[in-house]
């Protein structure tokens, strides 16, 4: 039987999904099977997989509550297989906050869960004001102003470091 890999994600504007697609491509390029699911569509059994990768973006300081619920209710099963977790957020655009040990959301996440994935990663996301609703746009502008980022509402910047995503993909293959 070949190794079964699952990727489960939560993505609101598509950047976490884009990262997952890149990770999936890395598996497929190496002739490894991989299945990709939105957290809303996954109803399989965790233990049917040899390795499971879970990715979530940050909105207003927190990871997806569906992802958190999934982790909390499947903790025992997750502990019995190889796992990886990655977070996607804009704070990670800052070099001093772009690693699991320095990104505040990742640090906080693992303070509030007793799950210890085999690998943890964090990627900078995308800033795209035109996609945001009025209230969100104002809020993100404010967050960007506070953190010395771009506040012009025509800004569209993908901060994701794709070399790091590829390197993560390689690491996952050897998990
Ligand atoms: C409404 C909203 C709230 C956000 N809140 C935060 C935040 O608190 N901290 C942060 O670093 N990034 C924040 N972001 C940035 C997102 O994490 C980033 O855009 C990411 O790429 C989104 O990934 P997704 O498209 O997969 O949801 C926020 C974005 C939006 C639209």
PDB file of C-alpha atoms and ligand atoms in Angstrom:
ATOM      1  CA  UNK A   1       0.000   0.000   0.000  1.00  0.00           C
ATOM      2  CA  UNK A   2       1.349   3.436  -0.870  1.00  0.00           C
ATOM      3  CA  UNK A   3       1.547   6.173   1.744  1.00  0.00           C
ATOM      4  CA  UNK A   4      -1.652   8.223   2.015  1.00  0.00           C
ATOM      5  CA  UNK A   5      -1.317  11.967   2.468  1.00  0.00           C
ATOM      6  CA  UNK A   6      -4.165  14.363   3.195  1.00  0.00           C
ATOM      7  CA  UNK A   7      -4.144  18.156   3.147  1.00  0.00           C
ATOM      8  CA  UNK A   8      -6.932  20.001   4.971  1.00  0.00           C
ATOM      9  CA  UNK A   9      -7.235  23.768   4.768  1.00  0.00           C
ATOM     10  CA  UNK A  10      -9.276  26.776   5.697  1.00  0.00           C
ATOM     11  CA  UNK A  11      -8.957  29.717   3.328  1.00  0.00           C
ATOM     12  CA  UNK A  12     -11.182  32.773   3.004  1.00  0.00           C
ATOM     13  CA  UNK A  13      -9.636  34.700   0.112  1.00  0.00           C
ATOM     14  CA  UNK A  14      -7.739  31.810  -1.474  1.00  0.00           C
ATOM     15  CA  UNK A  15      -4.112  32.285  -0.388  1.00  0.00           C
ATOM     16  CA  UNK A  16      -3.957  29.271   1.943  1.00  0.00           C
ATOM     17  CA  UNK A  17      -5.598  27.229  -0.795  1.00  0.00           C
ATOM     18  CA  UNK A  18      -2.981  28.475  -3.287  1.00  0.00           C
ATOM     19  CA  UNK A  19      -0.226  27.304  -0.907  1.00  0.00           C
ATOM     20  CA  UNK A  20      -1.986  23.932  -0.520  1.00  0.00           C
ATOM     21  CA  UNK A  21      -2.193  23.548  -4.292  1.00  0.00           C
ATOM     22  CA  UNK A  22       1.541  24.170  -4.523  1.00  0.00           C
ATOM     23  CA  UNK A  23       2.170  21.539  -1.818  1.00  0.00           C
ATOM     24  CA  UNK A  24      -0.111  19.097  -3.620  1.00  0.00           C
ATOM     25  CA  UNK A  25       1.801  19.694  -6.865  1.00  0.00           C
ATOM     26  CA  UNK A  26       5.045  18.848  -5.065  1.00  0.00           C
ATOM     27  CA  UNK A  27       3.603  15.449  -4.082  1.00  0.00           C
ATOM     28  CA  UNK A  28       2.157  14.778  -7.533  1.00  0.00           C
ATOM     29  CA  UNK A  29       5.414  15.743  -9.285  1.00  0.00           C
ATOM     30  CA  UNK A  30       7.068  13.010  -7.250  1.00  0.00           C
ATOM     31  CA  UNK A  31       4.387  10.462  -8.110  1.00  0.00           C
ATOM     32  CA  UNK A  32       3.008  10.424  -4.587  1.00  0.00           C
ATOM     33  CA  UNK A  33      -0.699  10.340  -3.986  1.00  0.00           C
ATOM     34  CA  UNK A  34      -2.274  13.219  -2.093  1.00  0.00           C
ATOM     35  CA  UNK A  35      -5.814  14.327  -1.323  1.00  0.00           C
ATOM     36  CA  UNK A  36      -6.811  17.947  -0.726  1.00  0.00           C
ATOM     37  CA  UNK A  37      -9.912  18.973   1.237  1.00  0.00           C
ATOM     38  CA  UNK A  38     -11.455  22.151   2.521  1.00  0.00           C
ATOM     39  CA  UNK A  39     -12.152  21.718   6.248  1.00  0.00           C
ATOM     40  CA  UNK A  40     -15.844  22.033   5.358  1.00  0.00           C
ATOM     41  CA  UNK A  41     -15.709  19.017   3.035  1.00  0.00           C
ATOM     42  CA  UNK A  42     -13.555  16.653   5.040  1.00  0.00           C
ATOM     43  CA  UNK A  43     -15.510  13.863   6.663  1.00  0.00           C
ATOM     44  CA  UNK A  44     -12.948  11.092   6.439  1.00  0.00           C
ATOM     45  CA  UNK A  45     -11.180   9.279   9.223  1.00  0.00           C
ATOM     46  CA  UNK A  46      -7.840  10.817  10.197  1.00  0.00           C
ATOM     47  CA  UNK A  47      -6.323   7.392  10.810  1.00  0.00           C
ATOM     48  CA  UNK A  48      -6.891   6.427   7.159  1.00  0.00           C
ATOM     49  CA  UNK A  49      -3.948   8.725   6.420  1.00  0.00           C
ATOM     50  CA  UNK A  50      -0.270   8.201   7.116  1.00  0.00           C
ATOM     51  CA  UNK A  51       0.342  11.932   7.128  1.00  0.00           C
ATOM     52  CA  UNK A  52      -1.977  14.876   7.400  1.00  0.00           C
ATOM     53  CA  UNK A  53      -1.152  18.510   6.705  1.00  0.00           C
ATOM     54  CA  UNK A  54      -3.413  21.198   8.151  1.00  0.00           C
ATOM     55  CA  UNK A  55      -3.274  24.834   7.020  1.00  0.00           C
ATOM     56  CA  UNK A  56      -5.249  27.845   8.191  1.00  0.00           C
ATOM     57  CA  UNK A  57      -5.135  31.572   7.609  1.00  0.00           C
ATOM     58  CA  UNK A  58      -5.485  34.144  10.363  1.00  0.00           C
ATOM     59  CA  UNK A  59      -8.412  36.530  10.549  1.00  0.00           C
ATOM     60  CA  UNK A  60      -8.534  39.101  13.304  1.00  0.00           C
ATOM     61  CA  UNK A  61      -5.888  37.320  15.286  1.00  0.00           C
ATOM     62  CA  UNK A  62      -7.243  33.785  15.199  1.00  0.00           C
ATOM     63  CA  UNK A  63      -7.039  30.644  13.089  1.00  0.00           C
ATOM     64  CA  UNK A  64     -10.227  29.167  11.636  1.00  0.00           C
ATOM     65  CA  UNK A  65     -12.529  27.963  14.399  1.00  0.00           C
ATOM     66  CA  UNK A  66     -13.453  24.918  12.264  1.00  0.00           C
ATOM     67  CA  UNK A  67      -9.769  23.950  12.058  1.00  0.00           C
ATOM     68  CA  UNK A  68      -9.338  24.420  15.821  1.00  0.00           C
ATOM     69  CA  UNK A  69     -12.434  22.321  16.479  1.00  0.00           C
ATOM     70  CA  UNK A  70     -11.175  19.627  14.103  1.00  0.00           C
ATOM     71  CA  UNK A  71      -7.792  19.478  15.848  1.00  0.00           C
ATOM     72  CA  UNK A  72      -9.337  19.370  19.306  1.00  0.00           C
ATOM     73  CA  UNK A  73     -11.789  16.610  18.431  1.00  0.00           C
ATOM     74  CA  UNK A  74      -9.207  14.501  16.546  1.00  0.00           C
ATOM     75  CA  UNK A  75      -6.215  15.029  18.781  1.00  0.00           C
ATOM     76  CA  UNK A  76      -5.744  11.368  19.669  1.00  0.00           C
ATOM     77  CA  UNK A  77      -5.941  10.263  16.021  1.00  0.00           C
ATOM     78  CA  UNK A  78      -3.613  13.091  14.937  1.00  0.00           C
ATOM     79  CA  UNK A  79      -1.100  11.968  17.542  1.00  0.00           C
ATOM     80  CA  UNK A  80      -1.035   8.495  15.976  1.00  0.00           C
ATOM     81  CA  UNK A  81       0.126   9.675  12.505  1.00  0.00           C
ATOM     82  CA  UNK A  82       2.670  12.115  11.021  1.00  0.00           C
ATOM     83  CA  UNK A  83       1.278  15.635  10.950  1.00  0.00           C
ATOM     84  CA  UNK A  84       2.147  19.158   9.885  1.00  0.00           C
ATOM     85  CA  UNK A  85       0.488  22.472  10.647  1.00  0.00           C
ATOM     86  CA  UNK A  86       0.988  25.793   8.901  1.00  0.00           C
ATOM     87  CA  UNK A  87      -0.401  29.249   9.487  1.00  0.00           C
ATOM     88  CA  UNK A  88      -0.858  32.004   6.894  1.00  0.00           C
ATOM     89  CA  UNK A  89      -0.926  35.616   8.032  1.00  0.00           C
ATOM     90  CA  UNK A  90       0.319  39.086   7.171  1.00  0.00           C
ATOM     91  CA  UNK A  91       2.421  39.629  10.270  1.00  0.00           C
ATOM     92  CA  UNK A  92       4.712  36.894   8.862  1.00  0.00           C
ATOM     93  CA  UNK A  93       5.731  39.338   6.091  1.00  0.00           C
ATOM     94  CA  UNK A  94       8.111  40.755   8.694  1.00  0.00           C
ATOM     95  CA  UNK A  95      11.430  38.883   8.749  1.00  0.00           C
ATOM     96  CA  UNK A  96      11.503  38.922  12.542  1.00  0.00           C
ATOM     97  CA  UNK A  97       8.042  37.289  12.724  1.00  0.00           C
ATOM     98  CA  UNK A  98       8.205  34.738   9.926  1.00  0.00           C
ATOM     99  CA  UNK A  99       9.182  31.546  11.752  1.00  0.00           C
ATOM    100  CA  UNK A 100       7.043  29.307  13.997  1.00  0.00           C
ATOM    101  CA  UNK A 101       9.114  30.419  16.997  1.00  0.00           C
ATOM    102  CA  UNK A 102       8.713  34.122  16.284  1.00  0.00           C
ATOM    103  CA  UNK A 103       5.236  34.426  14.770  1.00  0.00           C
ATOM    104  CA  UNK A 104       2.827  35.579  17.500  1.00  0.00           C
ATOM    105  CA  UNK A 105      -0.183  33.663  16.124  1.00  0.00           C
ATOM    106  CA  UNK A 106       1.699  30.370  15.955  1.00  0.00           C
ATOM    107  CA  UNK A 107       3.154  30.879  19.428  1.00  0.00           C
ATOM    108  CA  UNK A 108      -0.309  31.652  20.817  1.00  0.00           C
ATOM    109  CA  UNK A 109      -1.909  28.748  18.963  1.00  0.00           C
ATOM    110  CA  UNK A 110       0.414  26.207  20.526  1.00  0.00           C
ATOM    111  CA  UNK A 111      -0.053  27.712  23.954  1.00  0.00           C
ATOM    112  CA  UNK A 112      -3.768  26.986  23.716  1.00  0.00           C
ATOM    113  CA  UNK A 113      -3.648  23.479  22.239  1.00  0.00           C
ATOM    114  CA  UNK A 114      -1.809  20.439  23.520  1.00  0.00           C
ATOM    115  CA  UNK A 115      -1.358  19.037  20.003  1.00  0.00           C
ATOM    116  CA  UNK A 116       2.247  18.826  18.825  1.00  0.00           C
ATOM    117  CA  UNK A 117       2.454  18.317  15.055  1.00  0.00           C
ATOM    118  CA  UNK A 118       5.562  16.726  13.616  1.00  0.00           C
ATOM    119  CA  UNK A 119       6.329  19.931  11.655  1.00  0.00           C
ATOM    120  CA  UNK A 120       5.090  23.498  12.044  1.00  0.00           C
ATOM    121  CA  UNK A 121       5.468  26.287   9.480  1.00  0.00           C
ATOM    122  CA  UNK A 122       4.225  29.794   8.876  1.00  0.00           C
ATOM    123  CA  UNK A 123       3.891  31.708   5.617  1.00  0.00           C
ATOM    124  CA  UNK A 124       3.194  35.314   4.826  1.00  0.00           C
ATOM    125  CA  UNK A 125      -0.131  35.745   3.042  1.00  0.00           C
ATOM    126  CA  UNK A 126      -1.525  38.201   0.543  1.00  0.00           C
ATOM    127  CA  UNK A 127      -2.719  41.753   0.977  1.00  0.00           C
ATOM    128  CA  UNK A 128      -5.439  42.610  -1.517  1.00  0.00           C
ATOM    129  CA  UNK A 129      -7.635  45.491  -0.370  1.00  0.00           C
ATOM    130  CA  UNK A 130     -10.030  45.298  -3.296  1.00  0.00           C
ATOM    131  CA  UNK A 131     -11.203  41.858  -2.158  1.00  0.00           C
ATOM    132  CA  UNK A 132     -12.214  43.060   1.292  1.00  0.00           C
ATOM    133  CA  UNK A 133     -15.611  44.263   2.393  1.00  0.00           C
ATOM    134  CA  UNK A 134     -15.840  47.854   3.579  1.00  0.00           C
ATOM    135  CA  UNK A 135     -15.455  47.101   7.284  1.00  0.00           C
ATOM    136  CA  UNK A 136     -12.621  44.606   6.735  1.00  0.00           C
ATOM    137  CA  UNK A 137     -10.809  47.054   4.459  1.00  0.00           C
ATOM    138  CA  UNK A 138     -10.873  49.761   7.111  1.00  0.00           C
ATOM    139  CA  UNK A 139      -9.687  47.309   9.742  1.00  0.00           C
ATOM    140  CA  UNK A 140      -6.852  45.927   7.609  1.00  0.00           C
ATOM    141  CA  UNK A 141      -5.823  49.464   6.687  1.00  0.00           C
ATOM    142  CA  UNK A 142      -5.662  50.236  10.392  1.00  0.00           C
ATOM    143  CA  UNK A 143      -3.652  47.064  11.148  1.00  0.00           C
ATOM    144  CA  UNK A 144      -1.284  47.905   8.275  1.00  0.00           C
ATOM    145  CA  UNK A 145      -0.897  51.463   9.501  1.00  0.00           C
ATOM    146  CA  UNK A 146      -0.097  50.171  13.001  1.00  0.00           C
ATOM    147  CA  UNK A 147       2.471  47.713  11.637  1.00  0.00           C
ATOM    148  CA  UNK A 148       3.967  50.120   9.068  1.00  0.00           C
ATOM    149  CA  UNK A 149       2.596  48.242   6.054  1.00  0.00           C
ATOM    150  CA  UNK A 150       0.928  49.580   2.860  1.00  0.00           C
ATOM    151  CA  UNK A 151      -2.327  51.458   3.472  1.00  0.00           C
ATOM    152  CA  UNK A 152      -3.155  52.499  -0.099  1.00  0.00           C
ATOM    153  CA  UNK A 153      -6.359  50.648  -0.995  1.00  0.00           C
ATOM    154  CA  UNK A 154      -5.148  49.847  -4.501  1.00  0.00           C
ATOM    155  CA  UNK A 155      -2.355  47.697  -2.983  1.00  0.00           C
ATOM    156  CA  UNK A 156      -2.208  44.054  -4.027  1.00  0.00           C
ATOM    157  CA  UNK A 157       0.911  42.288  -2.730  1.00  0.00           C
ATOM    158  CA  UNK A 158       1.593  38.597  -2.406  1.00  0.00           C
ATOM    159  CA  UNK A 159       4.111  38.291   0.428  1.00  0.00           C
ATOM    160  CA  UNK A 160       4.272  34.485   0.283  1.00  0.00           C
ATOM    161  CA  UNK A 161       7.801  33.182  -0.160  1.00  0.00           C
ATOM    162  CA  UNK A 162       7.257  30.380  -2.679  1.00  0.00           C
ATOM    163  CA  UNK A 163      10.773  28.985  -2.220  1.00  0.00           C
ATOM    164  CA  UNK A 164       9.917  28.366   1.402  1.00  0.00           C
ATOM    165  CA  UNK A 165       6.651  26.701   0.389  1.00  0.00           C
ATOM    166  CA  UNK A 166       8.586  24.410  -1.969  1.00  0.00           C
ATOM    167  CA  UNK A 167      11.099  23.606   0.785  1.00  0.00           C
ATOM    168  CA  UNK A 168       8.209  22.801   3.118  1.00  0.00           C
ATOM    169  CA  UNK A 169       6.782  20.514   0.420  1.00  0.00           C
ATOM    170  CA  UNK A 170      10.089  18.655   0.254  1.00  0.00           C
ATOM    171  CA  UNK A 171      10.157  18.281   4.039  1.00  0.00           C
ATOM    172  CA  UNK A 172       6.625  16.881   3.958  1.00  0.00           C
ATOM    173  CA  UNK A 173       7.547  14.232   1.435  1.00  0.00           C
ATOM    174  CA  UNK A 174      10.083  12.837   3.882  1.00  0.00           C
ATOM    175  CA  UNK A 175       7.794  13.053   6.886  1.00  0.00           C
TER     176      UNK A 175
HETATM  177  C1  LIG B   1     -10.773  40.297   7.532  1.00  0.00           C
HETATM  178  C2  LIG B   1      -9.322  39.966   7.604  1.00  0.00           C
HETATM  179  C3  LIG B   1      -8.673  39.932   8.838  1.00  0.00           C
HETATM  180  C4  LIG B   1      -7.297  39.633   8.899  1.00  0.00           C
HETATM  181  N1  LIG B   1      -6.683  39.630  10.130  1.00  0.00           N
HETATM  182  C5  LIG B   1      -5.342  39.432  10.184  1.00  0.00           C
HETATM  183  C6  LIG B   1      -4.671  39.494  11.434  1.00  0.00           C
HETATM  184  O1  LIG B   1      -5.255  39.694  12.489  1.00  0.00           O
HETATM  185  N2  LIG B   1      -3.318  39.311  11.419  1.00  0.00           N
HETATM  186  C7  LIG B   1      -2.613  39.061  10.274  1.00  0.00           C
HETATM  187  O2  LIG B   1      -1.387  38.911  10.344  1.00  0.00           O
HETATM  188  N3  LIG B   1      -3.238  38.955   9.079  1.00  0.00           N
HETATM  189  C8  LIG B   1      -4.581  39.141   9.013  1.00  0.00           C
HETATM  190  N4  LIG B   1      -5.230  39.077   7.810  1.00  0.00           N
HETATM  191  C9  LIG B   1      -4.444  38.749   6.612  1.00  0.00           C
HETATM  192  C10 LIG B   1      -4.703  37.334   6.133  1.00  0.00           C
HETATM  193  O3  LIG B   1      -4.244  36.382   7.077  1.00  0.00           O
HETATM  194  C11 LIG B   1      -3.959  37.150   4.797  1.00  0.00           C
HETATM  195  O4  LIG B   1      -4.537  38.032   3.868  1.00  0.00           O
HETATM  196  C12 LIG B   1      -4.016  35.742   4.259  1.00  0.00           C
HETATM  197  O5  LIG B   1      -3.329  35.710   3.025  1.00  0.00           O
HETATM  198  C13 LIG B   1      -5.431  35.265   4.055  1.00  0.00           C
HETATM  199  O6  LIG B   1      -5.405  33.917   3.661  1.00  0.00           O
HETATM  200  P1  LIG B   1      -6.681  33.235   2.989  1.00  0.00           P
HETATM  201  O7  LIG B   1      -6.907  33.935   1.670  1.00  0.00           O
HETATM  202  O8  LIG B   1      -6.315  31.816   2.792  1.00  0.00           O
HETATM  203  O9  LIG B   1      -7.822  33.402   3.949  1.00  0.00           O
HETATM  204  C14 LIG B   1      -6.577  39.368   7.713  1.00  0.00           C
HETATM  205  C15 LIG B   1      -7.245  39.418   6.487  1.00  0.00           C
HETATM  206  C16 LIG B   1      -8.591  39.717   6.413  1.00  0.00           C
HETATM  207  C17 LIG B   1      -9.261  39.792   5.071  1.00  0.00           C
END
